[in-house]
Each structure stands twice: as structure tokens, then as C-alpha cells.
Short mmCIF file of C-alpha atoms in Angstrom, two decimals:
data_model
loop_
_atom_site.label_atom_id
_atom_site.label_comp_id
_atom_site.label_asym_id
_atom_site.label_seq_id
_atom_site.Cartn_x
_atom_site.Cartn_y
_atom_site.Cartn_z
CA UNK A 6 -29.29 14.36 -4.08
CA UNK A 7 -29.50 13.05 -7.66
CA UNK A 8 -27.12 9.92 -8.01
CA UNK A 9 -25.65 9.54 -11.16
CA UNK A 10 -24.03 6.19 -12.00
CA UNK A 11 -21.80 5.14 -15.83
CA UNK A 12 -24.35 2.68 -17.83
CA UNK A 13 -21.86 -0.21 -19.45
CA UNK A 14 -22.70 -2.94 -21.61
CA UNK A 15 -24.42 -6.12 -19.61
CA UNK A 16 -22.09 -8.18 -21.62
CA UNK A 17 -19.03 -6.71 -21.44
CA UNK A 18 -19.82 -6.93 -17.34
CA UNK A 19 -20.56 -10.49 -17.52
CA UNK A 20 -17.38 -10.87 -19.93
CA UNK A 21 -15.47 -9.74 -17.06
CA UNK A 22 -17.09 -11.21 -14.33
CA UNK A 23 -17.04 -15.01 -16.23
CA UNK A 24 -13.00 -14.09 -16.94
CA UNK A 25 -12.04 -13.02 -13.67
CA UNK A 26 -14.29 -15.27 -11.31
CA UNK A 27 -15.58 -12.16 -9.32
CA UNK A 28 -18.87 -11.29 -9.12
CA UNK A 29 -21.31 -9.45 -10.93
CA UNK A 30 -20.89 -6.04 -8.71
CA UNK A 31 -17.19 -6.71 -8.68
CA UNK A 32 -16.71 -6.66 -12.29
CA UNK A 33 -18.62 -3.96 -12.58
CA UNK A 34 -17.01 -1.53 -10.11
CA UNK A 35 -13.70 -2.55 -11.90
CA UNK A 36 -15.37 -1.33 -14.85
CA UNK A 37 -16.19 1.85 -13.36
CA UNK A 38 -12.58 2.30 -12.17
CA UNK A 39 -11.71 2.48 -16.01
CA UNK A 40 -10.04 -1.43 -15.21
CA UNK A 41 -9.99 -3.77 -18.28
CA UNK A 42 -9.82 -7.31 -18.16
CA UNK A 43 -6.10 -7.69 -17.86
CA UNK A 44 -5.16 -4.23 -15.85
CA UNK A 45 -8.22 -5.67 -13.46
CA UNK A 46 -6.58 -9.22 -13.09
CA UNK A 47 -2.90 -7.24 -12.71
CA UNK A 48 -4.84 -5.39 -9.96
CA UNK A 49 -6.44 -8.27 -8.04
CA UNK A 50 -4.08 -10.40 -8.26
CA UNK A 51 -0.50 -8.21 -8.21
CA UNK A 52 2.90 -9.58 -8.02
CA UNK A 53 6.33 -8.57 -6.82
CA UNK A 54 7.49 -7.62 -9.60
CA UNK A 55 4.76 -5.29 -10.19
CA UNK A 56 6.15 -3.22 -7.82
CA UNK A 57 8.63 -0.45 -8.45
CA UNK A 58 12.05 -0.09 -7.43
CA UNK A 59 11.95 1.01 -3.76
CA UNK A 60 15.60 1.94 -4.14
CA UNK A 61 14.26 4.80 -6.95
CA UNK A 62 13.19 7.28 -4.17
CA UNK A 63 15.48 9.90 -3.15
CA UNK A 64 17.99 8.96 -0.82
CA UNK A 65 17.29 5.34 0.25
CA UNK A 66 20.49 3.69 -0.68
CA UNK A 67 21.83 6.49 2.09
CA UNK A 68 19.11 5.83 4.54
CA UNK A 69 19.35 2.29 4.07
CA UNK A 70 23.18 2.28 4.98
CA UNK A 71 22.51 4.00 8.08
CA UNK A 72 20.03 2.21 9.41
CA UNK A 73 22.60 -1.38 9.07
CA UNK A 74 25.17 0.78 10.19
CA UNK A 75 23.01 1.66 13.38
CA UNK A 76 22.29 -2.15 13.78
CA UNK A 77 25.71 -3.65 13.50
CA UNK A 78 27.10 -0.62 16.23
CA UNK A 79 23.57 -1.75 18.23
CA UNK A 80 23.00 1.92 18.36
CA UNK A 81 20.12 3.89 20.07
CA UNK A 82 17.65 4.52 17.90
CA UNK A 83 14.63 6.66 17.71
CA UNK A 84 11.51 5.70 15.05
CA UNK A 85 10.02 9.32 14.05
CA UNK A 86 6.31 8.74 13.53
CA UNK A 87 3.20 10.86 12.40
CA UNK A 88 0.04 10.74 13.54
CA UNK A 89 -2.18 9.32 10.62
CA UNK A 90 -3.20 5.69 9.55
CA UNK A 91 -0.34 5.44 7.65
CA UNK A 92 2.29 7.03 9.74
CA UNK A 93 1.32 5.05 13.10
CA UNK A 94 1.61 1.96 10.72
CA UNK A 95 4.73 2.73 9.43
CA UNK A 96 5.96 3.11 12.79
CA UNK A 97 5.41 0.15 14.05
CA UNK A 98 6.50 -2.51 10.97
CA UNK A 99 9.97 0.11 11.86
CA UNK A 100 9.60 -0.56 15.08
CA UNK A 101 8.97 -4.34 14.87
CA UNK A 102 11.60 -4.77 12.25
CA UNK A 103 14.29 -2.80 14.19
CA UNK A 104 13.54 -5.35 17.34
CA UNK A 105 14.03 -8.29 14.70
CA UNK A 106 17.32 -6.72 14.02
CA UNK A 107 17.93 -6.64 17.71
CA UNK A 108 17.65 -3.73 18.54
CA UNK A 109 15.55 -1.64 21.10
CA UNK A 110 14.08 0.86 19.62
CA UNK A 111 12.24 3.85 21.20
CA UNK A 112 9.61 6.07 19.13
CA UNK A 113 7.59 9.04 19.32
CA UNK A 114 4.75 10.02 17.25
CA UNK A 115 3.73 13.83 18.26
CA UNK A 116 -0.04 14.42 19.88
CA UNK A 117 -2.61 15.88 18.00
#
């Protein structure tokens, strides 16, 4: 196997290294990532309102009103889960967040 790795500027590595306070490897694998100085600092250092509008995916508002309808009624509810790092994550902040609410929720997240 032949590795073959982007050559940058020294300077332009220590540039961002000195500006960012990361180290030398750091700076560099930002630079490999296509990250500039201030998308790099954006990206190690993010901020709410980075973040997008949740409420801009499809159907949210709707899901959103059912779910505080389901918690003022203290309805049963079921958390749907999938079987992957993210969905068995996702399942349990819902879960967790549901039992905040008061609720008991029960979930299922389907074998492999």
C-alpha cells in the first residue's frame, strides 16, 4: 500500500496552529479537511446559533404538538428505535426526556 498524504506550506500550518492554540498535527489535519483559519475555529469551537433551525425539517411543528399533547393527556407512549449508534442513542435522550416529562415510556428497538 502506497500512502499518499497533501504537502502544505510549514507556515501556513504553524499560522494556524499559533492562531488557534492546537497543535501542530491538529492544525494540520484541519488543513487537510479543506478548514481555514476561521471555518476551523467555527468548527472547534461551534455555537448555538450555528446550528440550523430544527423546526426546518419536514413535519416537526406536527410531531412536536403530539408529543406535548401525549404528555399533558399522560398518554402511553412507545419510543420507536433502530438498531445503529445513532438510533439506540436517540432512543434513549427520547426515552430519558419523555421520563423528565413524566411520563413512562416503553421502547422497542427491533433485533438484528
Amino acid at each position: 500500500m502506497i500512502w499518499k498524504t497533501q504537502q502544505f506550506d510549514e507556515s501556513h500550518i504553524l499560522e494556524i496552529s499559533r492562531t488557534l492554540g492546537v497543535s501542530y498535527v491538529l492544525a494540520r489535519l484541519l488543513l487537510q479537511r479543506g478548514l481555514d483559519a476561521k471555518s476551523a475555529a467555527a468548527f472547534l469551537r461551534p455555537s448555538l446559533s450555528d446550528l440550523a433551525d430544527p423546526f426546518s425539517l419536514c413535519h416537526l411543528e406536527a410531531a412536536v404538538i403530539r408529543i406535548s399533547q401525549s404528555i399533558e393527556a399522560k398518554e402511553d407512549v412507545v419510543v420507536l428505535g433502530d438498531y445503529d449508534v445513532d438510533g439506540i442513542t436517540s432512543t434513549v435522550q427520547m426515552v430519558s426526556c419523555l421520563q423528565g416529562f413524566g411520563l413512562e415510556p416503553r421502547f422497542f428497538v427491533p433485533r438484528r
